[in-house]
Tab-separated table of C-alpha atoms in Angstrom:
chain	number	residue	atom	x	y	z
Z	1	MET	CA	28.025	-35.951	5.805
Z	2	THR	CA	25.943	-38.258	4.399
Z	3	GLY	CA	24.931	-38.785	1.209
Z	4	HIS	CA	21.292	-39.018	0.312
Z	5	SER	CA	19.817	-41.114	-2.475
Z	6	ARG	CA	16.234	-39.589	-4.271
Z	7	PRO	CA	14.678	-40.116	-7.491
Z	8	ARG	CA	17.119	-39.103	-10.495
Z	9	GLY	CA	15.414	-35.570	-11.567
Z	10	ALA	CA	12.747	-35.015	-9.124
Z	11	ASP	CA	12.170	-32.139	-6.491
Z	12	MET	CA	11.630	-33.191	-2.762
Z	13	PRO	CA	8.905	-35.168	-2.460
Z	14	PRO	CA	5.821	-33.604	-0.977
Z	15	GLU	CA	5.647	-35.494	2.575
Z	16	GLU	CA	9.660	-35.059	2.662
Z	17	PHE	CA	8.852	-31.389	2.094
Z	18	ARG	CA	6.095	-31.603	4.812
Z	19	ARG	CA	7.955	-33.146	7.471
Z	20	HIS	CA	11.164	-30.701	7.243
Z	21	ALA	CA	9.380	-27.891	6.410
Z	22	HIS	CA	7.705	-28.998	9.783
Z	23	ALA	CA	10.662	-28.797	11.859
Z	24	ALA	CA	11.894	-25.633	10.139
Z	25	VAL	CA	8.733	-23.628	11.316
Z	26	ASP	CA	9.392	-25.147	14.936
Z	27	TRP	CA	12.913	-23.563	14.908
Z	28	MET	CA	11.984	-20.711	13.240
Z	29	ALA	CA	9.007	-20.210	15.662
Z	30	ASP	CA	11.436	-20.668	18.772
Z	31	TYR	CA	13.965	-18.548	17.812
Z	32	LEU	CA	11.560	-15.821	17.049
Z	33	ALA	CA	10.495	-16.530	21.096
Z	34	ASN	CA	13.941	-16.277	21.881
Z	35	VAL	CA	16.305	-14.782	19.586
Z	36	GLY	CA	16.740	-11.853	22.553
Z	37	GLU	CA	18.800	-14.505	24.239
Z	38	LEU	CA	21.378	-14.635	21.296
Z	39	PRO	CA	24.568	-12.338	21.216
Z	40	VAL	CA	23.102	-9.570	19.002
Z	41	LEU	CA	26.021	-9.034	17.174
Z	42	SER	CA	27.944	-12.107	16.033
Z	43	PRO	CA	31.470	-13.021	17.755
Z	44	VAL	CA	32.676	-14.638	15.078
Z	45	ARG	CA	35.943	-13.475	13.388
Z	46	PRO	CA	36.363	-12.597	9.525
Z	47	GLY	CA	36.982	-16.084	7.420
Z	48	GLU	CA	36.097	-18.125	10.661
Z	49	THR	CA	32.198	-19.688	8.615
Z	50	ALA	CA	34.132	-20.171	5.601
Z	51	ALA	CA	36.464	-22.205	7.266
Z	52	LYS	CA	33.556	-24.037	8.061
Z	53	LEU	CA	32.472	-24.676	4.954
Z	54	PRO	CA	33.404	-27.126	1.986
Z	55	PRO	CA	36.104	-25.585	-0.415
Z	56	SER	CA	33.273	-26.921	-3.449
Z	57	ALA	CA	29.724	-28.001	-3.699
Z	58	PRO	CA	29.050	-32.242	-3.007
Z	59	GLN	CA	28.499	-34.339	-5.873
Z	60	HIS	CA	25.781	-36.455	-4.414
Z	61	GLY	CA	22.863	-35.128	-2.363
Z	62	GLU	CA	22.675	-34.414	1.285
Z	63	ALA	CA	20.150	-35.168	3.721
Z	64	VAL	CA	18.228	-32.298	4.490
Z	65	GLU	CA	19.017	-32.679	8.141
Z	66	ASP	CA	22.417	-32.429	7.268
Z	67	ILE	CA	21.991	-29.468	5.663
Z	68	LEU	CA	19.923	-27.603	8.986
Z	69	ARG	CA	22.398	-29.054	11.508
Z	70	ASP	CA	24.728	-27.071	9.432
Z	71	PHE	CA	22.248	-23.882	9.171
Z	72	ARG	CA	21.960	-23.868	13.210
Z	73	ASP	CA	25.394	-24.899	13.992
Z	74	VAL	CA	27.433	-23.237	11.325
Z	75	ILE	CA	25.685	-20.102	9.863
Z	76	VAL	CA	23.734	-19.107	12.710
Z	77	PRO	CA	26.350	-18.360	15.266
Z	78	GLY	CA	27.751	-16.116	11.912
Z	79	VAL	CA	24.855	-14.250	11.335
Z	80	THR	CA	24.584	-10.614	13.116
Z	81	HIS	CA	20.312	-10.548	14.302
Z	82	TRP	CA	18.755	-7.599	13.036
Z	83	ASN	CA	15.600	-9.447	14.666
Z	84	HIS	CA	17.144	-8.722	18.255
Z	85	PRO	CA	14.977	-6.168	20.521
Z	86	SER	CA	18.310	-4.777	21.559
Z	87	PHE	CA	19.511	-4.053	17.644
Z	88	PHE	CA	19.910	-0.225	18.277
Z	89	ALA	CA	22.778	0.143	15.334
Z	90	TYR	CA	20.942	1.003	12.171
Z	91	PHE	CA	17.454	1.561	11.151
Z	92	ALA	CA	15.342	-1.597	12.719
Z	93	ILE	CA	13.926	-4.302	10.642
Z	94	THR	CA	11.273	-6.990	11.983
Z	95	GLY	CA	10.459	-9.803	10.499
Z	96	SER	CA	7.023	-10.345	12.073
Z	97	GLY	CA	5.015	-13.634	12.184
Z	98	PRO	CA	2.806	-12.392	9.647
Z	99	GLY	CA	5.514	-11.128	7.107
Z	100	ILE	CA	7.549	-14.573	7.354
Z	101	LEU	CA	4.202	-16.609	6.413
Z	102	GLY	CA	3.888	-14.148	3.467
Z	103	GLU	CA	7.830	-14.715	2.507
Z	104	MET	CA	7.111	-18.641	2.701
Z	105	LEU	CA	3.744	-18.385	0.657
Z	106	THR	CA	5.748	-16.296	-1.587
Z	107	ALA	CA	8.393	-18.565	-2.245
Z	108	ALA	CA	6.028	-21.675	-2.518
Z	109	LEU	CA	4.158	-19.628	-5.519
Z	110	ASN	CA	7.366	-18.456	-7.165
Z	111	THR	CA	5.982	-16.480	-9.295
Z	112	ASN	CA	7.412	-13.362	-11.755
Z	113	ALA	CA	4.757	-10.906	-12.075
Z	114	MET	CA	6.399	-9.030	-14.638
Z	115	LEU	CA	2.938	-8.529	-16.884
Z	116	TRP	CA	-0.471	-8.303	-15.568
Z	117	ARG	CA	-0.822	-12.051	-17.079
Z	118	THR	CA	1.911	-13.936	-15.926
Z	119	GLY	CA	0.463	-12.571	-12.309
Z	120	PRO	CA	-3.161	-11.091	-12.612
Z	121	ALA	CA	-4.181	-11.620	-8.872
Z	122	GLN	CA	-0.121	-10.149	-7.663
Z	123	THR	CA	-0.340	-7.627	-9.828
Z	124	GLU	CA	-3.620	-6.107	-8.293
Z	125	LEU	CA	-3.006	-6.958	-4.969
Z	126	GLU	CA	-0.274	-4.977	-5.473
Z	127	GLU	CA	-1.438	-1.902	-6.742
Z	128	ARG	CA	-4.579	-2.422	-4.015
Z	129	THR	CA	-2.123	-2.416	-1.445
Z	130	LEU	CA	-0.583	0.303	-2.290
Z	131	ASP	CA	-3.275	2.243	-2.008
Z	132	TRP	CA	-4.310	1.130	1.767
Z	133	LEU	CA	-0.910	2.370	2.248
Z	134	ARG	CA	-1.002	5.829	1.021
Z	135	GLN	CA	-4.286	5.699	2.891
Z	136	MET	CA	-2.739	5.107	6.073
Z	137	MET	CA	-0.383	7.272	5.683
Z	138	GLY	CA	-2.099	10.366	4.835
Z	139	LEU	CA	-1.068	10.859	1.054
Z	140	PRO	CA	-3.736	12.304	-1.634
Z	141	GLU	CA	-5.578	9.796	-4.098
Z	142	GLY	CA	-4.033	9.394	-7.662
Z	143	LEU	CA	-0.616	8.496	-6.341
Z	144	HIS	CA	1.188	5.536	-8.246
Z	145	GLY	CA	2.780	2.942	-6.011
Z	146	THR	CA	5.303	-0.144	-6.988
Z	147	ILE	CA	7.031	-2.115	-4.885
Z	148	HIS	CA	10.983	-2.692	-5.275
Z	149	ASP	CA	13.635	-4.068	-3.259
Z	150	THR	CA	15.432	-1.508	-1.944
Z	151	ALA	CA	14.925	2.582	-1.556
Z	152	SER	CA	18.396	2.811	-3.444
Z	153	ILE	CA	16.669	1.161	-6.451
Z	154	SER	CA	13.078	3.380	-5.718
Z	155	THR	CA	15.259	6.389	-5.561
Z	156	LEU	CA	17.297	5.094	-8.538
Z	157	ILE	CA	14.368	4.635	-10.618
Z	158	ALA	CA	13.254	8.604	-9.373
Z	159	LEU	CA	15.733	9.853	-10.814
Z	160	ALA	CA	16.147	8.405	-13.768
Z	161	ALA	CA	12.752	9.507	-14.470
Z	162	ALA	CA	13.733	12.937	-13.687
Z	163	ARG	CA	16.192	12.709	-15.855
Z	164	GLU	CA	13.541	11.718	-18.776
Z	165	ALA	CA	11.473	14.311	-17.752
Z	166	ALA	CA	14.182	16.874	-18.105
Z	167	GLY	CA	13.943	15.924	-21.833
Z	168	LEU	CA	17.363	15.082	-22.909
Z	169	GLY	CA	16.973	12.005	-25.182
Z	170	VAL	CA	18.965	10.087	-23.077
Z	171	ARG	CA	16.610	6.694	-23.588
Z	172	GLU	CA	17.297	7.202	-27.200
Z	173	GLU	CA	20.999	8.303	-27.384
Z	174	GLY	CA	22.800	7.916	-24.317
Z	175	LEU	CA	24.841	10.427	-22.454
Z	176	SER	CA	28.574	9.690	-24.398
Z	177	GLY	CA	29.459	11.116	-27.419
Z	178	ARG	CA	26.790	14.362	-27.278
Z	179	ASP	CA	27.724	17.482	-26.095
Z	180	LEU	CA	24.971	18.128	-23.104
Z	181	PRO	CA	24.997	20.150	-20.045
Z	182	ARG	CA	26.640	18.896	-17.149
Z	183	LEU	CA	23.506	17.552	-14.866
Z	184	ARG	CA	22.626	18.313	-10.916
Z	185	VAL	CA	21.015	16.896	-8.178
Z	186	TYR	CA	20.561	18.766	-5.222
Z	187	ALA	CA	20.175	17.468	-1.692
Z	188	SER	CA	20.943	18.431	1.689
Z	189	ARG	CA	24.513	17.652	3.722
Z	190	GLU	CA	22.576	15.224	5.500
Z	191	VAL	CA	21.364	13.356	2.868
Z	192	HIS	CA	21.250	9.388	2.496
Z	193	SER	CA	24.972	7.863	0.179
Z	194	SER	CA	22.165	6.374	-2.303
Z	195	ILE	CA	21.818	9.474	-3.794
Z	196	ASP	CA	25.579	9.417	-4.705
Z	197	LYS	CA	25.318	5.775	-6.187
Z	198	ALA	CA	22.661	6.718	-8.002
Z	199	GLY	CA	24.493	9.569	-9.377
Z	200	VAL	CA	26.918	7.615	-10.449
Z	201	THR	CA	24.928	4.802	-11.959
Z	202	LEU	CA	23.052	7.430	-14.297
Z	203	GLY	CA	25.739	9.116	-15.625
Z	204	ILE	CA	25.736	12.410	-13.390
Z	205	GLY	CA	28.809	11.626	-11.237
Z	206	MET	CA	29.642	12.329	-7.743
Z	207	GLN	CA	30.330	15.399	-8.268
Z	208	GLY	CA	26.861	15.969	-10.068
Z	209	THR	CA	24.935	15.872	-6.495
Z	210	ARG	CA	25.142	19.395	-4.421
Z	211	LYS	CA	24.959	19.275	-0.890
Z	212	ILE	CA	22.957	21.914	0.680
Z	213	ASP	CA	23.711	23.791	4.089
Z	214	THR	CA	21.433	22.502	6.692
Z	215	ASP	CA	19.837	24.738	9.575
Z	216	GLY	CA	20.473	24.047	13.587
Z	217	GLU	CA	18.517	21.207	13.211
Z	218	PHE	CA	20.118	19.484	10.390
Z	219	ARG	CA	17.602	20.176	7.816
Z	220	MET	CA	18.144	21.658	4.120
Z	221	ASP	CA	18.126	25.036	3.508
Z	222	PRO	CA	15.471	26.116	1.006
Z	223	ALA	CA	17.034	29.441	0.565
Z	224	ALA	CA	20.259	27.919	0.048
Z	225	LEU	CA	18.722	25.586	-2.358
Z	226	GLU	CA	16.973	28.225	-4.480
Z	227	ALA	CA	20.715	29.829	-4.426
Z	228	ALA	CA	22.236	27.162	-5.602
Z	229	ILE	CA	19.542	26.102	-8.141
Z	230	GLU	CA	19.900	29.232	-10.050
Z	231	GLN	CA	23.475	29.578	-9.341
Z	232	ASP	CA	23.996	25.996	-11.729
Z	233	ARG	CA	21.600	27.808	-13.910
Z	234	ALA	CA	23.624	30.818	-14.632
Z	235	ALA	CA	26.690	28.815	-15.123
Z	236	GLY	CA	25.388	26.432	-17.620
Z	237	ILE	CA	24.705	23.897	-15.443
Z	238	ARG	CA	20.958	21.474	-15.889
Z	239	PRO	CA	18.974	21.080	-12.750
Z	240	LEU	CA	17.592	17.582	-12.518
Z	241	ALA	CA	16.185	16.912	-9.322
Z	242	VAL	CA	15.854	17.563	-5.917
Z	243	VAL	CA	15.915	15.016	-2.762
Z	244	ALA	CA	14.205	16.165	0.414
Z	245	THR	CA	14.798	13.897	3.196
Z	246	THR	CA	11.947	12.737	5.939
Z	247	GLY	CA	14.511	11.203	8.507
Z	248	THR	CA	17.658	11.475	7.995
Z	249	THR	CA	20.065	8.347	8.739
Z	250	SER	CA	22.588	10.488	10.671
Z	251	THR	CA	20.370	12.247	12.672
Z	252	SER	CA	16.619	11.815	12.023
Z	253	SER	CA	16.239	15.225	10.844
Z	254	ILE	CA	13.213	16.316	8.248
Z	255	ASP	CA	13.736	18.520	5.978
Z	256	PRO	CA	11.160	20.989	5.324
Z	257	VAL	CA	9.591	19.420	2.524
Z	258	ARG	CA	6.489	22.362	1.978
Z	259	ARG	CA	9.201	24.880	1.105
Z	260	ILE	CA	11.308	22.728	-0.631
Z	261	ALA	CA	8.462	21.612	-2.754
Z	262	GLU	CA	7.523	25.227	-3.308
Z	263	VAL	CA	11.555	25.653	-4.433
Z	264	CYS	CA	10.895	23.053	-6.781
Z	265	ARG	CA	7.175	23.978	-7.873
Z	266	ARG	CA	8.753	27.713	-8.757
Z	267	LEU	CA	12.057	26.554	-10.888
Z	268	ASP	CA	10.478	23.915	-12.502
Z	269	VAL	CA	13.009	20.930	-11.205
Z	270	TRP	CA	11.552	17.420	-10.194
Z	271	LEU	CA	10.931	16.601	-6.471
Z	272	HIS	CA	11.556	13.496	-4.650
Z	273	VAL	CA	11.262	12.798	-1.378
Z	274	ASP	CA	13.701	9.996	0.331
Z	275	ALA	CA	10.860	8.826	3.282
Z	276	ALA	CA	12.420	5.331	3.318
Z	277	TYR	CA	12.814	5.638	7.467
Z	278	GLY	CA	10.608	8.389	8.590
Z	279	GLY	CA	7.345	8.123	5.704
Z	280	SER	CA	6.397	4.973	8.664
Z	281	ALA	CA	5.677	7.881	11.452
Z	282	ALA	CA	2.669	8.898	8.885
Z	283	LEU	CA	0.734	5.684	10.007
Z	284	VAL	CA	0.429	7.559	13.287
Z	285	PRO	CA	-2.290	10.339	13.062
Z	286	GLU	CA	-0.922	12.988	15.187
Z	287	MET	CA	2.752	12.440	13.315
Z	288	ARG	CA	1.128	12.970	9.836
Z	289	HIS	CA	3.062	16.117	9.516
Z	290	VAL	CA	6.364	14.119	9.163
Z	291	LEU	CA	5.123	14.141	4.947
Z	292	ASP	CA	3.840	17.776	5.229
Z	293	GLY	CA	4.170	18.928	1.795
Z	294	ALA	CA	4.838	15.205	0.413
Z	295	GLU	CA	1.726	15.005	-1.689
Z	296	LEU	CA	3.415	17.909	-3.699
Z	297	ALA	CA	6.545	15.754	-4.856
Z	298	ASP	CA	6.894	14.162	-7.978
Z	299	SER	CA	8.167	11.185	-6.440
Z	300	LEU	CA	8.327	9.596	-2.742
Z	301	VAL	CA	10.133	6.314	-1.573
Z	302	VAL	CA	8.793	4.723	1.946
Z	303	ASN	CA	10.252	1.297	3.059
Z	304	PRO	CA	7.956	-1.049	4.603
Z	305	HIS	CA	10.720	-3.183	5.499
Z	306	LYS	CA	12.137	-0.446	8.243
Z	307	TRP	CA	10.037	0.649	10.507
Z	308	MET	CA	6.355	-1.464	9.194
Z	309	PHE	CA	7.190	-4.824	10.044
Z	310	VAL	CA	7.637	-6.567	7.120
Z	311	PRO	CA	10.864	-8.621	6.219
Z	312	VAL	CA	13.744	-7.486	3.908
Z	313	ASP	CA	13.212	-6.459	1.536
Z	314	CYS	CA	10.251	-4.156	0.697
Z	315	SER	CA	10.687	-0.718	-0.332
Z	316	VAL	CA	7.662	1.565	-1.765
Z	317	LEU	CA	7.931	4.264	-4.696
Z	318	TYR	CA	4.998	6.071	-5.006
Z	319	THR	CA	4.663	9.284	-8.076
Z	320	ARG	CA	2.778	11.675	-9.573
Z	321	ARG	CA	4.228	10.987	-13.007
Z	322	PRO	CA	3.977	7.036	-13.838
Z	323	ASP	CA	3.715	8.104	-16.885
Z	324	VAL	CA	7.574	9.254	-17.064
Z	325	VAL	CA	8.591	6.391	-15.124
Z	326	ARG	CA	7.087	4.112	-17.753
Z	327	ARG	CA	8.521	6.273	-20.337
Z	328	ALA	CA	11.759	5.969	-18.873
Z	329	PHE	CA	11.678	2.345	-18.474
Z	330	SER	CA	9.252	0.559	-20.243
Z	331	VAL	CA	10.949	-1.883	-23.143
Z	332	VAL	CA	8.460	-4.121	-24.628
Z	333	PRO	CA	9.581	-6.904	-27.144
Z	334	GLU	CA	7.524	-9.054	-29.368
Z	335	TYR	CA	7.626	-11.921	-27.340
Z	336	LEU	CA	6.380	-9.574	-24.081
Z	337	LEU	CA	2.933	-8.721	-25.975
Z	338	THR	CA	-0.060	-9.761	-24.628
Z	339	PRO	CA	-3.565	-9.223	-25.669
Z	340	GLU	CA	-4.793	-6.688	-22.773
Z	341	GLY	CA	-2.446	-4.272	-24.203
Z	342	GLU	CA	-3.075	-0.740	-22.403
Z	343	THR	CA	-6.004	-2.417	-20.120
Z	344	VAL	CA	-3.754	-3.368	-17.495
Z	345	THR	CA	-0.732	-2.955	-15.350
Z	346	ASN	CA	2.263	-4.681	-16.560
Z	347	LEU	CA	4.863	-4.006	-13.070
Z	348	MET	CA	7.631	-4.832	-15.762
Z	349	ASP	CA	7.303	-1.125	-17.366
Z	350	TYR	CA	8.541	0.815	-13.690
Z	351	GLY	CA	11.862	0.269	-13.230
Z	352	PRO	CA	15.164	-1.788	-14.487
Z	353	ALA	CA	14.113	-5.345	-13.595
Z	354	LEU	CA	12.089	-7.650	-15.781
Z	355	GLY	CA	11.463	-10.197	-12.945
Z	356	LYS	CA	8.834	-8.927	-10.554
Z	357	ARG	CA	8.863	-10.822	-6.917
Z	358	PHE	CA	5.298	-11.034	-5.395
Z	359	ARG	CA	6.897	-9.148	-2.383
Z	360	ALA	CA	3.071	-7.237	-2.257
Z	361	LEU	CA	1.693	-10.968	-0.090
Z	362	LYS	CA	3.806	-10.248	2.712
Z	363	LEU	CA	3.216	-6.474	3.090
Z	364	TRP	CA	-0.715	-7.507	2.460
Z	365	MET	CA	-0.515	-9.879	4.995
Z	366	VAL	CA	1.410	-7.616	7.784
Z	367	LEU	CA	-1.059	-4.621	6.918
Z	368	ARG	CA	-4.110	-6.828	7.304
Z	369	TYR	CA	-2.573	-8.655	10.661
Z	370	PHE	CA	-1.726	-6.141	12.876
Z	371	GLY	CA	-4.742	-2.811	11.190
Z	372	ALA	CA	-3.693	0.526	11.036
Z	373	GLU	CA	-4.387	1.057	14.577
Z	374	GLY	CA	-1.780	-1.785	15.367
Z	375	MET	CA	1.060	-0.572	13.237
Z	376	ALA	CA	0.361	3.357	14.537
Z	377	GLU	CA	0.316	1.974	18.606
Z	378	ARG	CA	3.901	-0.149	18.055
Z	379	ILE	CA	5.681	3.176	16.347
Z	380	ARG	CA	3.955	5.270	18.535
Z	381	GLU	CA	5.516	3.148	21.260
Z	382	HIS	CA	9.313	3.643	19.972
Z	383	CYS	CA	9.153	7.103	19.525
Z	384	ARG	CA	8.034	7.643	23.427
Z	385	LEU	CA	10.952	5.281	24.059
Z	386	ALA	CA	13.593	7.087	22.090
Z	387	ARG	CA	12.100	10.014	24.217
Z	388	GLU	CA	12.223	8.689	27.350
Z	389	LEU	CA	16.020	7.452	26.187
Z	390	ALA	CA	17.023	11.068	25.399
Z	391	GLY	CA	15.513	12.262	28.276
Z	392	TRP	CA	17.784	9.927	30.890
Z	393	ILE	CA	21.186	10.766	28.473
Z	394	GLY	CA	20.291	14.572	29.036
Z	395	ALA	CA	19.900	14.040	32.894
Z	396	GLU	CA	23.004	12.339	32.985
Z	397	PRO	CA	26.069	14.743	33.788
Z	398	GLY	CA	28.949	14.580	31.320
Z	399	TRP	CA	26.536	13.250	28.577
Z	400	GLU	CA	24.829	15.217	25.293
Z	401	VAL	CA	21.832	14.466	23.422
Z	402	MET	CA	23.604	15.479	19.524
Z	403	ALA	CA	20.163	16.058	17.664
Z	404	PRO	CA	16.605	16.579	18.076
Z	405	VAL	CA	14.740	13.340	18.423
Z	406	PRO	CA	11.518	14.101	16.279
Z	407	LEU	CA	10.854	10.130	15.442
Z	408	SER	CA	12.898	6.848	17.306
Z	409	LEU	CA	16.629	7.456	16.714
Z	410	VAL	CA	18.352	9.099	19.751
Z	411	VAL	CA	21.922	10.516	18.289
Z	412	PHE	CA	24.537	11.522	21.576
Z	413	ARG	CA	27.777	10.933	23.047
Z	414	HIS	CA	29.880	10.928	26.279
Z	415	ARG	CA	32.147	13.752	26.975
Z	416	PRO	CA	33.776	14.326	30.427
Z	417	HIS	CA	34.751	17.585	31.682
Z	418	GLY	CA	38.475	18.055	30.583
Z	419	MET	CA	38.785	16.323	27.344
Z	420	ASP	CA	39.790	17.449	23.730
Z	421	ASP	CA	37.228	17.038	20.741
Z	422	ALA	CA	40.079	14.105	19.687
Z	423	GLN	CA	39.656	12.467	22.998
Z	424	VAL	CA	35.979	12.602	23.325
Z	425	ASP	CA	35.847	10.814	19.869
Z	426	ALA	CA	38.123	8.009	21.068
Z	427	LEU	CA	36.048	7.752	24.218
Z	428	ASN	CA	33.190	6.899	22.719
Z	429	GLU	CA	34.391	4.940	20.138
Z	430	ARG	CA	35.591	2.729	22.964
Z	431	ILE	CA	32.435	2.930	24.683
Z	432	MET	CA	30.680	1.670	21.254
Z	433	ALA	CA	32.903	-1.332	20.613
Z	434	ALA	CA	32.350	-2.276	24.781
Z	435	VAL	CA	29.092	-2.355	24.597
Z	436	ASN	CA	28.874	-4.380	21.301
Z	437	ALA	CA	31.278	-6.878	22.559
Z	438	THR	CA	29.192	-8.104	25.630
Z	439	GLY	CA	26.901	-9.234	23.021
Z	440	ARG	CA	23.827	-7.450	24.635
Z	441	ALA	CA	23.074	-4.294	22.703
Z	442	TYR	CA	24.342	-3.245	19.130
Z	443	LEU	CA	24.712	0.455	18.167
Z	444	SER	CA	26.294	2.431	15.736
Z	445	HIS	CA	28.106	6.116	15.428
Z	446	THR	CA	28.317	9.136	13.275
Z	447	ARG	CA	29.533	12.374	12.717
Z	448	VAL	CA	27.501	15.331	13.503
Z	449	ASN	CA	29.340	18.786	12.932
Z	450	GLY	CA	32.550	16.299	12.147
Z	451	ARG	CA	32.453	15.159	15.877
Z	452	LEU	CA	32.039	10.922	16.695
Z	453	VAL	CA	29.056	10.173	17.981
Z	454	LEU	CA	26.691	7.518	18.948
Z	455	ARG	CA	23.316	6.104	17.398
Z	456	PHE	CA	20.476	4.616	19.242
Z	457	ALA	CA	17.616	3.577	17.040
Z	458	ILE	CA	14.548	2.066	18.027
Z	459	GLY	CA	12.102	-0.120	15.942
Z	460	ASN	CA	12.071	-3.440	16.677
Z	461	LEU	CA	8.896	-5.272	17.442
Z	462	GLY	CA	10.008	-7.003	20.158
Z	463	THR	CA	11.850	-3.741	22.229
Z	464	THR	CA	10.375	-2.986	25.532
Z	465	GLU	CA	11.783	-0.408	27.567
Z	466	GLU	CA	13.288	-2.968	29.696
Z	467	HIS	CA	15.811	-3.289	26.198
Z	468	VAL	CA	16.672	0.367	26.277
Z	469	ARG	CA	17.206	0.575	29.806
Z	470	ASP	CA	19.402	-2.338	29.926
Z	471	ALA	CA	21.460	-0.274	26.726
Z	472	TRP	CA	21.436	2.433	28.954
Z	473	LYS	CA	23.373	0.538	31.816
Z	474	LEU	CA	26.152	-0.632	29.775
Z	475	LEU	CA	26.596	2.455	27.853
Z	476	ARG	CA	27.485	4.220	31.527
Z	477	ASP	CA	28.960	1.036	32.366
Z	478	ALA	CA	31.440	1.080	29.466
Z	479	ALA	CA	31.763	4.847	30.287
Z	480	SER	CA	32.599	4.775	34.097
Z	481	PRO	CA	36.441	5.315	35.233
Z	482	GLU	CA	36.695	1.859	36.289
Z	483	ALA	CA	36.230	0.746	32.740
Z	484	ALA	CA	38.348	2.954	31.170
Z	485	SER	CA	41.560	1.567	33.632
Z	486	SER	CA	41.117	-1.783	32.834
């Protein structure tokens, strides 16, 4: 690598930035156009990328041409391409054109909207854009929205607010060294691991999350929930919150939120709805039922970076009780006091972070570019493709769909006649590995009723029926007797 001289203490000159930025944007445009030709799952081995990088930083600045060359030659080959149209392993994310432009402009502005004064436009754009999104999802007026990085943090904030609402004095006195009741959070057995992590972080502990039984479609049983809450109360345990899920990770099941909300109202327990994935489906007018009852929740999270084509990261937390969230987190030292006082929103008051990135810009640009109808059209098509795939699987001898398909996730397995469960598990693991090794598609697995199954999640903007058909052929080829004997 060659050294590169530049004025001491100066940034990259604007004209040099212009030249390299044009080159970078040209690369980005080519990448977005051709990402489907790359191996979706990186073939590198552990440590391979690090071995190509120097063990220490350069003493002198290097030319941007050299840096970009190493990006292309060293970094990109080690990337698993979430923007690939055949990325089916996890709930898809798409860095769309308007979203990428928004991210670029955000980086250029480089603002911190911790206070209204440090980001007037940023604060008000966030509030207005989240109200647009609320309307698009069919949610009622009166919800307060804030943007965070991921659903894990949004949910952590919601459960911290639930703890504040319980009146335990944790904000002032903490948890340790006090005589407090044991606290409990309730969720279905299909709940995301972020709920367990939130419990660990908030001092509730792994055992503080009680997993409620589900029905035949993997949805939380409200009667079992009510019985669990009453049993815990009788044992001196303090119910803190219930987490209902719209679109679980393993099966995309949709908990009966309205019935759960009735239990929470009757027993006076905070209700948080995890709609990180499934909430996006409410952008499709005929699919608004996925959020039925969510208007009764105390808080709800949805991730525009999952299925709304906004680049990572962008998670939205809505709440009917912003006063409680603010009470849980607001700490205002003298140096952060401003003349506007209570007349404005200071985003720092609604979560643990002081710093506040301008994430609203990319969401605003995506919603404007595609529009409500355009967003709905694309999500609707992903759900159609999932139903189509489920139909192909159900019609193929030796294959079975293992869960309902209410959204765009298909959970299935290959089960030839005469194999026991352990053999079927091992076979499906081999099939998944063979498909992923081709570089033409990437799938993941989970367990349903204790059995290993394959997950096929559709949600990338570039995914077409051809991509789904090609992956389905790869699966059948990998399951063929010829493949098994090779």
